[in-house]
mmCIF file of C-alpha atoms in Angstrom:
data_model
loop_
_atom_site.group_PDB
_atom_site.id
_atom_site.type_symbol
_atom_site.label_atom_id
_atom_site.label_comp_id
_atom_site.label_asym_id
_atom_site.label_seq_id
_atom_site.Cartn_x
_atom_site.Cartn_y
_atom_site.Cartn_z
ATOM 1 C CA MET A 1 38.834 -20.704 -51.738
ATOM 2 C CA SER A 2 36.735 -21.238 -54.929
ATOM 3 C CA SER A 3 34.046 -22.915 -52.585
ATOM 4 C CA LEU A 4 33.952 -19.958 -50.238
ATOM 5 C CA VAL A 5 33.556 -17.644 -53.128
ATOM 6 C CA GLU A 6 30.619 -19.786 -54.406
ATOM 7 C CA LYS A 7 29.070 -19.677 -50.871
ATOM 8 C CA ILE A 8 29.135 -16.000 -50.843
ATOM 9 C CA LYS A 9 27.684 -15.774 -54.437
ATOM 10 C CA THR A 10 24.700 -18.248 -53.524
ATOM 11 C CA PHE A 11 24.066 -16.669 -50.029
ATOM 12 C CA ASP A 12 20.685 -15.036 -49.874
ATOM 13 C CA PHE A 13 21.588 -11.666 -48.173
ATOM 14 C CA LYS A 14 17.917 -10.213 -48.825
ATOM 15 C CA LYS A 15 16.599 -13.399 -46.652
ATOM 16 C CA TYR A 16 19.340 -13.012 -44.111
ATOM 17 C CA PHE A 17 18.723 -9.282 -43.466
ATOM 18 C CA LYS A 18 14.886 -9.802 -43.475
ATOM 19 C CA ASP A 19 15.140 -12.494 -40.790
ATOM 20 C CA HIS A 20 17.743 -10.564 -38.636
ATOM 21 C CA ALA A 21 16.551 -7.179 -39.272
ATOM 22 C CA TYR A 22 15.615 -6.305 -35.529
ATOM 23 C CA SER A 23 19.051 -7.623 -34.238
ATOM 24 C CA LEU A 24 20.985 -5.852 -36.861
ATOM 25 C CA VAL A 25 19.134 -2.588 -35.956
ATOM 26 C CA ALA A 26 19.897 -3.254 -32.285
ATOM 27 C CA TYR A 27 23.614 -3.971 -32.654
ATOM 28 C CA THR A 28 23.806 -0.914 -34.964
ATOM 29 C CA GLY A 29 22.133 1.134 -32.208
ATOM 30 C CA LEU A 30 24.663 -0.045 -29.687
ATOM 31 C CA ILE A 31 27.531 0.495 -31.655
ATOM 32 C CA LEU A 32 26.425 4.208 -32.602
ATOM 33 C CA CYS A 33 26.145 4.849 -28.812
ATOM 34 C CA VAL A 34 29.644 3.752 -28.175
ATOM 35 C CA ILE A 35 30.918 5.748 -30.974
ATOM 36 C CA VAL A 36 28.761 8.820 -30.302
ATOM 37 C CA PHE A 37 29.305 9.081 -26.600
ATOM 38 C CA SER A 38 32.709 8.179 -26.853
ATOM 39 C CA ILE A 39 33.225 11.505 -28.933
ATOM 40 C CA LEU A 40 30.693 14.062 -27.605
ATOM 41 C CA PRO A 41 31.306 13.941 -23.989
ATOM 42 C CA PRO A 42 34.971 15.022 -24.049
ATOM 43 C CA ILE A 43 34.245 17.618 -26.825
ATOM 44 C CA ILE A 44 31.389 19.236 -24.592
ATOM 45 C CA ASN A 45 32.567 18.919 -21.117
ATOM 46 C CA GLY A 46 35.995 17.367 -21.323
ATOM 47 C CA VAL A 47 34.982 14.149 -19.610
ATOM 48 C CA SER A 48 34.915 10.772 -20.965
ATOM 49 C CA MET A 49 32.769 7.629 -20.459
ATOM 50 C CA TRP A 50 35.751 5.283 -20.517
ATOM 51 C CA THR A 51 37.764 6.469 -17.322
ATOM 52 C CA SER A 52 37.842 3.847 -14.722
ATOM 53 C CA ILE A 53 35.364 5.700 -12.697
ATOM 54 C CA GLY A 54 33.215 6.061 -15.626
ATOM 55 C CA ILE A 55 32.959 2.278 -16.431
ATOM 56 C CA ARG A 56 32.479 1.766 -12.924
ATOM 57 C CA ASN A 57 29.615 3.955 -12.557
ATOM 58 C CA THR A 58 28.148 2.267 -15.833
ATOM 59 C CA ILE A 59 28.412 -1.426 -14.497
ATOM 60 C CA GLN A 60 26.832 0.005 -11.371
ATOM 61 C CA GLN A 61 23.777 1.379 -13.171
ATOM 62 C CA ALA A 62 23.474 -1.540 -15.546
ATOM 63 C CA THR A 63 23.596 -4.317 -13.106
ATOM 64 C CA VAL A 64 20.001 -4.108 -11.729
ATOM 65 C CA TYR A 65 18.683 -3.262 -15.102
ATOM 66 C CA MET A 66 20.543 -6.303 -16.751
ATOM 67 C CA ILE A 67 19.141 -8.933 -14.189
ATOM 68 C CA LEU A 68 15.601 -7.582 -14.464
ATOM 69 C CA ALA A 69 16.021 -7.540 -18.414
ATOM 70 C CA LEU A 70 17.339 -11.334 -18.268
ATOM 71 C CA GLY A 71 14.498 -12.297 -15.833
ATOM 72 C CA ALA A 72 12.023 -10.597 -18.160
ATOM 73 C CA THR A 73 13.019 -12.267 -21.219
ATOM 74 C CA MET A 74 11.188 -15.555 -19.943
ATOM 75 C CA ILE A 75 7.763 -13.909 -19.905
ATOM 76 C CA TYR A 76 8.504 -11.781 -23.085
ATOM 77 C CA ALA A 77 9.239 -14.857 -24.723
ATOM 78 C CA MET A 78 5.583 -16.053 -24.475
ATOM 79 C CA GLY A 79 4.232 -12.759 -25.796
ATOM 80 C CA CYS A 80 3.507 -11.515 -22.223
ATOM 81 C CA MET A 81 4.659 -8.479 -20.143
ATOM 82 C CA ASP A 82 4.908 -7.256 -16.696
ATOM 83 C CA ILE A 83 4.564 -3.700 -15.854
ATOM 84 C CA SER A 84 4.551 -4.085 -12.042
ATOM 85 C CA VAL A 85 8.506 -4.396 -11.898
ATOM 86 C CA GLY A 86 9.332 -1.329 -10.486
ATOM 87 C CA TYR A 87 6.840 -1.656 -7.443
ATOM 88 C CA GLN A 88 7.577 -5.446 -7.091
ATOM 89 C CA VAL A 89 11.460 -4.601 -6.823
ATOM 90 C CA ALA A 90 10.627 -1.591 -4.266
ATOM 91 C CA VAL A 91 8.477 -3.853 -1.995
ATOM 92 C CA PHE A 92 10.847 -6.903 -2.186
ATOM 93 C CA ALA A 93 13.891 -4.702 -1.222
ATOM 94 C CA THR A 94 12.048 -2.861 1.710
ATOM 95 C CA LEU A 95 10.656 -6.128 2.885
ATOM 96 C CA PHE A 96 13.965 -7.894 2.789
ATOM 97 C CA VAL A 97 15.590 -5.021 4.809
ATOM 98 C CA ILE A 98 13.199 -4.748 7.305
ATOM 99 C CA ILE A 99 12.979 -8.519 7.941
ATOM 100 C CA SER A 100 16.744 -8.809 7.620
ATOM 101 C CA ASN A 101 17.571 -6.459 10.505
ATOM 102 C CA ALA A 102 14.604 -8.074 12.716
ATOM 103 C CA ALA A 103 15.300 -11.902 11.953
ATOM 104 C CA GLY A 104 18.436 -12.287 9.812
ATOM 105 C CA MET A 105 19.168 -12.109 6.086
ATOM 106 C CA ILE A 106 18.046 -15.928 5.550
ATOM 107 C CA VAL A 107 14.523 -15.163 6.658
ATOM 108 C CA GLY A 108 14.440 -12.044 4.680
ATOM 109 C CA LEU A 109 15.490 -13.723 1.506
ATOM 110 C CA LEU A 110 13.144 -16.576 1.746
ATOM 111 C CA THR A 111 10.170 -14.231 2.442
ATOM 112 C CA ILE A 112 10.635 -12.332 -0.868
ATOM 113 C CA LEU A 113 11.431 -15.558 -2.742
ATOM 114 C CA VAL A 114 8.047 -17.000 -1.632
ATOM 115 C CA LEU A 115 6.152 -13.596 -2.361
ATOM 116 C CA GLY A 116 7.753 -13.691 -5.596
ATOM 117 C CA ILE A 117 6.614 -17.269 -6.406
ATOM 118 C CA ILE A 118 2.906 -16.205 -5.057
ATOM 119 C CA CYS A 119 3.082 -13.358 -7.729
ATOM 120 C CA ALA A 120 4.155 -15.765 -10.397
ATOM 121 C CA VAL A 121 1.314 -18.233 -9.618
ATOM 122 C CA PHE A 122 -1.246 -15.510 -9.700
ATOM 123 C CA ASN A 123 0.112 -13.960 -13.200
ATOM 124 C CA ALA A 124 -0.084 -17.617 -14.415
ATOM 125 C CA VAL A 125 -3.490 -18.415 -13.387
ATOM 126 C CA VAL A 126 -4.970 -15.031 -14.415
ATOM 127 C CA GLY A 127 -3.490 -15.690 -18.046
ATOM 128 C CA THR A 128 -4.364 -19.359 -18.099
ATOM 129 C CA TYR A 129 -8.025 -19.662 -16.633
ATOM 130 C CA ILE A 130 -9.407 -16.235 -16.454
ATOM 131 C CA LYS A 131 -8.308 -15.523 -20.000
ATOM 132 C CA LEU A 132 -7.324 -11.800 -19.319
ATOM 133 C CA PRO A 133 -4.234 -10.559 -21.071
ATOM 134 C CA THR A 134 -1.401 -10.736 -18.457
ATOM 135 C CA VAL A 135 -0.679 -7.267 -18.686
ATOM 136 C CA MET A 136 -3.991 -6.820 -16.866
ATOM 137 C CA SER A 137 -2.656 -9.085 -13.992
ATOM 138 C CA SER A 138 0.467 -6.970 -14.003
ATOM 139 C CA VAL A 139 -1.912 -3.798 -13.700
ATOM 140 C CA VAL A 140 -3.371 -5.263 -10.585
ATOM 141 C CA LEU A 141 0.000 -6.272 -8.995
ATOM 142 C CA MET A 142 1.213 -2.806 -9.878
ATOM 143 C CA GLN A 143 -1.431 -1.198 -7.803
ATOM 144 C CA LEU A 144 -1.192 -3.508 -5.197
ATOM 145 C CA PHE A 145 2.609 -3.334 -4.689
ATOM 146 C CA ARG A 146 2.492 0.551 -5.023
ATOM 147 C CA GLY A 147 0.011 0.703 -2.148
ATOM 148 C CA ILE A 148 2.037 -1.629 -0.122
ATOM 149 C CA ASN A 149 5.150 0.481 -0.913
ATOM 150 C CA GLN A 150 3.592 3.747 0.195
ATOM 151 C CA THR A 151 2.422 1.950 3.442
ATOM 152 C CA PHE A 152 6.179 1.658 4.180
ATOM 153 C CA TYR A 153 6.759 5.349 3.930
ATOM 154 C CA THR A 154 3.542 6.898 5.306
ATOM 155 C CA ASP A 155 5.533 8.261 8.245
ATOM 156 C CA ALA A 156 7.147 11.427 6.861
ATOM 157 C CA SER A 157 10.306 10.706 9.205
ATOM 158 C CA ILE A 158 10.983 7.478 7.208
ATOM 159 C CA THR A 159 12.789 8.401 3.923
ATOM 160 C CA SER A 160 14.698 5.301 3.444
ATOM 161 C CA TYR A 161 15.272 1.920 5.296
ATOM 162 C CA VAL A 162 19.149 1.088 6.140
ATOM 163 C CA LEU A 163 20.155 -2.456 6.130
ATOM 164 C CA ASP A 164 22.280 -3.323 9.241
ATOM 165 C CA VAL A 165 24.502 -5.761 7.408
ATOM 166 C CA ASP A 166 27.221 -4.423 5.274
ATOM 167 C CA LEU A 167 26.860 -5.437 1.490
ATOM 168 C CA SER A 168 29.941 -3.784 0.051
ATOM 169 C CA ILE A 169 31.282 -6.767 -1.510
ATOM 170 C CA VAL A 170 27.864 -7.015 -3.669
ATOM 171 C CA SER A 171 28.339 -3.523 -4.632
ATOM 172 C CA SER A 172 31.993 -4.131 -5.788
ATOM 173 C CA THR A 173 32.490 -3.514 -9.364
ATOM 174 C CA TRP A 174 34.077 -6.971 -10.107
ATOM 175 C CA PHE A 175 31.379 -8.939 -8.196
ATOM 176 C CA ARG A 176 28.702 -7.094 -10.154
ATOM 177 C CA LEU A 177 30.391 -7.876 -13.581
ATOM 178 C CA ILE A 178 30.926 -11.570 -12.877
ATOM 179 C CA SER A 179 27.433 -11.880 -11.358
ATOM 180 C CA MET A 180 25.838 -10.363 -14.739
ATOM 181 C CA ILE A 181 27.874 -12.701 -16.797
ATOM 182 C CA ILE A 182 27.086 -15.740 -14.705
ATOM 183 C CA LEU A 183 23.404 -14.756 -14.593
ATOM 184 C CA ALA A 184 23.333 -14.322 -18.311
ATOM 185 C CA ILE A 185 24.564 -17.687 -18.916
ATOM 186 C CA ILE A 186 22.037 -19.324 -16.623
ATOM 187 C CA ALA A 187 19.292 -17.254 -18.422
ATOM 188 C CA CYS A 188 20.521 -18.350 -21.894
ATOM 189 C CA TYR A 189 20.590 -22.109 -20.517
ATOM 190 C CA ILE A 190 16.905 -21.904 -19.019
ATOM 191 C CA LEU A 191 15.647 -20.126 -22.338
ATOM 192 C CA ASN A 192 17.254 -22.634 -24.819
ATOM 193 C CA TYR A 193 17.675 -25.784 -22.922
ATOM 194 C CA THR A 194 15.019 -26.458 -20.702
ATOM 195 C CA LYS A 195 11.500 -27.279 -21.247
ATOM 196 C CA VAL A 196 10.086 -24.105 -19.545
ATOM 197 C CA GLY A 197 12.308 -21.941 -22.001
ATOM 198 C CA LYS A 198 11.451 -23.914 -25.060
ATOM 199 C CA ARG A 199 7.944 -24.046 -24.196
ATOM 200 C CA SER A 200 7.743 -20.315 -23.372
ATOM 201 C CA LYS A 201 8.935 -19.729 -26.838
ATOM 202 C CA ALA A 202 6.707 -22.123 -28.472
ATOM 203 C CA ILE A 203 3.637 -20.226 -26.880
ATOM 204 C CA GLY A 204 4.827 -16.997 -28.031
ATOM 205 C CA ALA A 205 5.189 -18.236 -31.581
ATOM 206 C CA ASN A 206 1.809 -20.154 -31.516
ATOM 207 C CA LYS A 207 -0.394 -20.611 -28.502
ATOM 208 C CA VAL A 208 -2.807 -23.156 -29.812
ATOM 209 C CA ALA A 209 -0.184 -25.196 -31.731
ATOM 210 C CA ALA A 210 2.222 -25.264 -28.416
ATOM 211 C CA ALA A 211 -1.006 -26.456 -26.727
ATOM 212 C CA GLN A 212 -1.716 -29.228 -28.983
ATOM 213 C CA ALA A 213 2.063 -30.505 -28.797
ATOM 214 C CA GLY A 214 1.925 -31.136 -25.339
ATOM 215 C CA SER A 215 2.828 -27.706 -23.733
ATOM 216 C CA LYS A 216 1.207 -27.460 -20.365
ATOM 217 C CA MET A 217 0.269 -23.872 -20.298
ATOM 218 C CA LEU A 218 -0.192 -23.211 -16.606
ATOM 219 C CA ILE A 219 2.967 -25.240 -15.626
ATOM 220 C CA THR A 220 4.844 -23.302 -18.223
ATOM 221 C CA ARG A 221 3.683 -20.008 -17.272
ATOM 222 C CA ILE A 222 4.245 -20.728 -13.509
ATOM 223 C CA GLY A 223 7.633 -21.685 -14.534
ATOM 224 C CA ALA A 224 8.712 -18.603 -16.661
ATOM 225 C CA TYR A 225 7.252 -16.294 -14.104
ATOM 226 C CA SER A 226 8.797 -18.003 -11.352
ATOM 227 C CA VAL A 227 12.166 -17.673 -13.062
ATOM 228 C CA PHE A 228 11.343 -13.982 -13.552
ATOM 229 C CA SER A 229 10.487 -13.606 -9.845
ATOM 230 C CA VAL A 230 13.898 -15.136 -8.656
ATOM 231 C CA PHE A 231 15.740 -12.598 -10.943
ATOM 232 C CA LEU A 232 13.623 -9.603 -9.445
ATOM 233 C CA VAL A 233 14.588 -10.868 -5.783
ATOM 234 C CA ILE A 234 18.337 -10.884 -6.935
ATOM 235 C CA ALA A 235 18.047 -7.565 -8.521
ATOM 236 C CA SER A 236 16.383 -6.251 -5.361
ATOM 237 C CA ILE A 237 19.547 -7.376 -3.305
ATOM 238 C CA PHE A 238 21.847 -5.579 -5.791
ATOM 239 C CA LEU A 239 19.832 -2.378 -5.630
ATOM 240 C CA ILE A 240 19.972 -2.397 -1.760
ATOM 241 C CA SER A 241 23.975 -3.030 -2.091
ATOM 242 C CA ARG A 242 24.538 0.183 -3.851
ATOM 243 C CA THR A 243 23.755 2.202 -0.821
ATOM 244 C CA ASN A 244 23.064 -0.268 1.697
ATOM 245 C CA SER A 245 19.594 1.218 1.913
ATOM 246 C CA ILE A 246 16.191 1.546 -0.008
ATOM 247 C CA GLY A 247 13.931 4.555 -0.479
ATOM 248 C CA GLU A 248 10.496 4.827 -1.758
ATOM 249 C CA SER A 249 11.294 5.905 -5.330
ATOM 250 C CA TYR A 250 14.514 3.939 -5.858
ATOM 251 C CA SER A 251 12.762 1.734 -8.590
ATOM 252 C CA ALA A 252 9.822 3.892 -9.717
ATOM 253 C CA SER A 253 10.790 3.927 -13.543
ATOM 254 C CA PHE A 254 11.781 0.312 -13.765
ATOM 255 C CA GLN A 255 8.696 -1.019 -15.049
ATOM 256 C CA MET A 256 8.827 0.763 -18.419
ATOM 257 C CA ASP A 257 12.746 0.820 -18.542
ATOM 258 C CA VAL A 258 12.809 -2.847 -18.785
ATOM 259 C CA MET A 259 10.351 -2.908 -21.592
ATOM 260 C CA MET A 260 12.206 -0.400 -23.487
ATOM 261 C CA MET A 261 15.548 -2.125 -22.947
ATOM 262 C CA LEU A 262 14.325 -5.481 -24.354
ATOM 263 C CA LEU A 263 12.772 -3.587 -27.349
ATOM 264 C CA MET A 264 15.822 -1.718 -27.844
ATOM 265 C CA GLY A 265 17.747 -5.000 -28.047
ATOM 266 C CA GLY A 266 15.430 -6.314 -30.940
ATOM 267 C CA MET A 267 13.002 -8.270 -28.551
ATOM 268 C CA PRO A 268 9.542 -8.948 -30.500
ATOM 269 C CA LEU A 269 6.786 -8.033 -28.514
ATOM 270 C CA SER A 270 4.843 -11.126 -29.611
ATOM 271 C CA GLY A 271 7.789 -13.275 -28.289
ATOM 272 C CA GLY A 272 8.330 -16.584 -30.035
ATOM 273 C CA MET A 273 11.199 -18.357 -31.493
ATOM 274 C CA LYS A 274 13.118 -14.987 -32.140
ATOM 275 C CA THR A 275 13.552 -14.314 -28.480
ATOM 276 C CA LYS A 276 17.166 -14.437 -27.500
ATOM 277 C CA ILE A 277 19.190 -13.296 -24.126
ATOM 278 C CA SER A 278 21.308 -11.282 -26.561
ATOM 279 C CA CYS A 279 18.265 -8.875 -26.698
ATOM 280 C CA ALA A 280 18.406 -8.328 -23.020
ATOM 281 C CA VAL A 281 22.241 -7.879 -22.897
ATOM 282 C CA CYS A 282 22.276 -5.672 -25.926
ATOM 283 C CA GLY A 283 19.013 -3.732 -24.979
ATOM 284 C CA CYS A 284 20.598 -2.978 -21.408
ATOM 285 C CA LEU A 285 23.936 -1.733 -22.664
ATOM 286 C CA THR A 286 22.493 0.575 -25.332
ATOM 287 C CA TYR A 287 19.883 2.005 -22.936
ATOM 288 C CA VAL A 288 22.558 2.609 -20.217
ATOM 289 C CA LEU A 289 24.944 4.195 -22.614
ATOM 290 C CA LEU A 290 22.408 6.354 -24.106
ATOM 291 C CA ASP A 291 21.327 7.523 -20.460
ATOM 292 C CA ARG A 292 24.828 8.050 -19.404
ATOM 293 C CA GLY A 293 26.112 9.572 -22.525
ATOM 294 C CA LEU A 294 23.327 12.065 -22.580
ATOM 295 C CA THR A 295 23.902 12.976 -18.880
ATOM 296 C CA LEU A 296 27.412 13.627 -19.431
ATOM 297 C CA CYS A 297 26.440 15.841 -22.384
ATOM 298 C CA SER A 298 24.852 18.136 -19.892
ATOM 299 C CA VAL A 299 21.411 17.148 -21.337
ATOM 300 C CA ASP A 300 18.719 18.081 -19.124
ATOM 301 C CA ILE A 301 16.759 15.118 -17.311
ATOM 302 C CA SER A 302 13.379 16.289 -18.781
ATOM 303 C CA VAL A 303 14.948 16.261 -22.321
ATOM 304 C CA ILE A 304 16.529 12.888 -21.745
ATOM 305 C CA SER A 305 13.037 11.501 -20.755
ATOM 306 C CA ILE A 306 11.389 13.037 -24.050
ATOM 307 C CA ILE A 307 14.168 11.476 -26.249
ATOM 308 C CA LYS A 308 13.791 7.970 -24.475
ATOM 309 C CA SER A 309 10.027 8.325 -25.201
ATOM 310 C CA ILE A 310 10.370 9.133 -28.805
ATOM 311 C CA ILE A 311 12.837 6.075 -29.161
ATOM 312 C CA PHE A 312 10.297 3.855 -27.178
ATOM 313 C CA LEU A 313 7.390 5.076 -29.450
ATOM 314 C CA ALA A 314 9.433 4.612 -32.884
ATOM 315 C CA ILE A 315 10.293 1.134 -31.685
ATOM 316 C CA VAL A 316 6.807 -0.019 -30.586
ATOM 317 C CA ILE A 317 5.563 1.310 -33.962
ATOM 318 C CA VAL A 318 8.010 -0.745 -35.870
ATOM 319 C CA THR A 319 7.856 -3.836 -34.080
ATOM 320 C CA CYS A 320 4.136 -4.107 -33.587
ATOM 321 C CA ARG A 321 3.254 -3.540 -37.184
ATOM 322 C CA LYS A 322 1.621 -7.325 -37.652
ATOM 323 C CA SER A 323 -1.634 -7.982 -39.218
ATOM 324 C CA GLY A 324 -4.319 -8.078 -36.405
ATOM 325 C CA VAL A 325 -1.856 -7.594 -33.611
ATOM 326 C CA THR A 326 -0.842 -4.169 -32.338
ATOM 327 C CA LEU A 327 -0.102 -5.229 -28.620
ATOM 328 C CA PRO A 328 1.279 -8.327 -26.986
ATOM 329 C CA ARG A 329 -1.131 -10.899 -25.790
#
């Protein structure tokens, strides 16, 4: 007992709070969302988020976000970002439906996996050899995939593509919940126990030191972006499964949503050793609870967007205040 008291007395609380400030703020935000939106909706509209239907809808909404955030953690660990997420998901999902209906699901899945790997190599090469910030390569991809996505819906009579195969088992609540848990474990293993994950964090911490220590920049970037692409493909399948179809605007806001979720979870934009899978999990849950809670409180969708923008701006200002660095590399 005396040794425990001694440890408490000698524990440097100031240093602990300084080292874990982002995580503590992120968890505090999640807890506040749980408390506030457990109280307000029943008072305002007599509805609760924690009914069986409410929990099911929350899981349904969180699944795609969670998978995208888990995959994006790999590239954010390097201090990179990708703002083409929404249009990539839209194109992957639409291609999967079209090709699956014509040639089978295996062919459709392999096609979008190959396309994802090609995008990964493109991002890696641009960042390593052309020396442009990776956000620029994602802008190129965003415009490219936006154009491709629009061509799928040039015919005014086509508002969505319907998959002939029933994916109701994928859209079930238990399947989604178990899938998120398994994918979070896989992402945690890749980030913390594989060369790609460790080197990605090393690049985010100090790119020059990582290169001198033997981290192969191109191979690491290809590996990290490839993992991200695989998670994008999986997220696309789950997006389709919700209605067994895909439309032009189903994933329009994903590119900024993913960034906001990671920042809300305590992810440093510069990446590095403080990158954690818990940032994706905490940020996703906070974002979804905030969105659903405000909706259940009958807040107008335009007001919800303004609130999200204010939160996003505040987080970016706080997390980017480093000497000489205002944006990720």
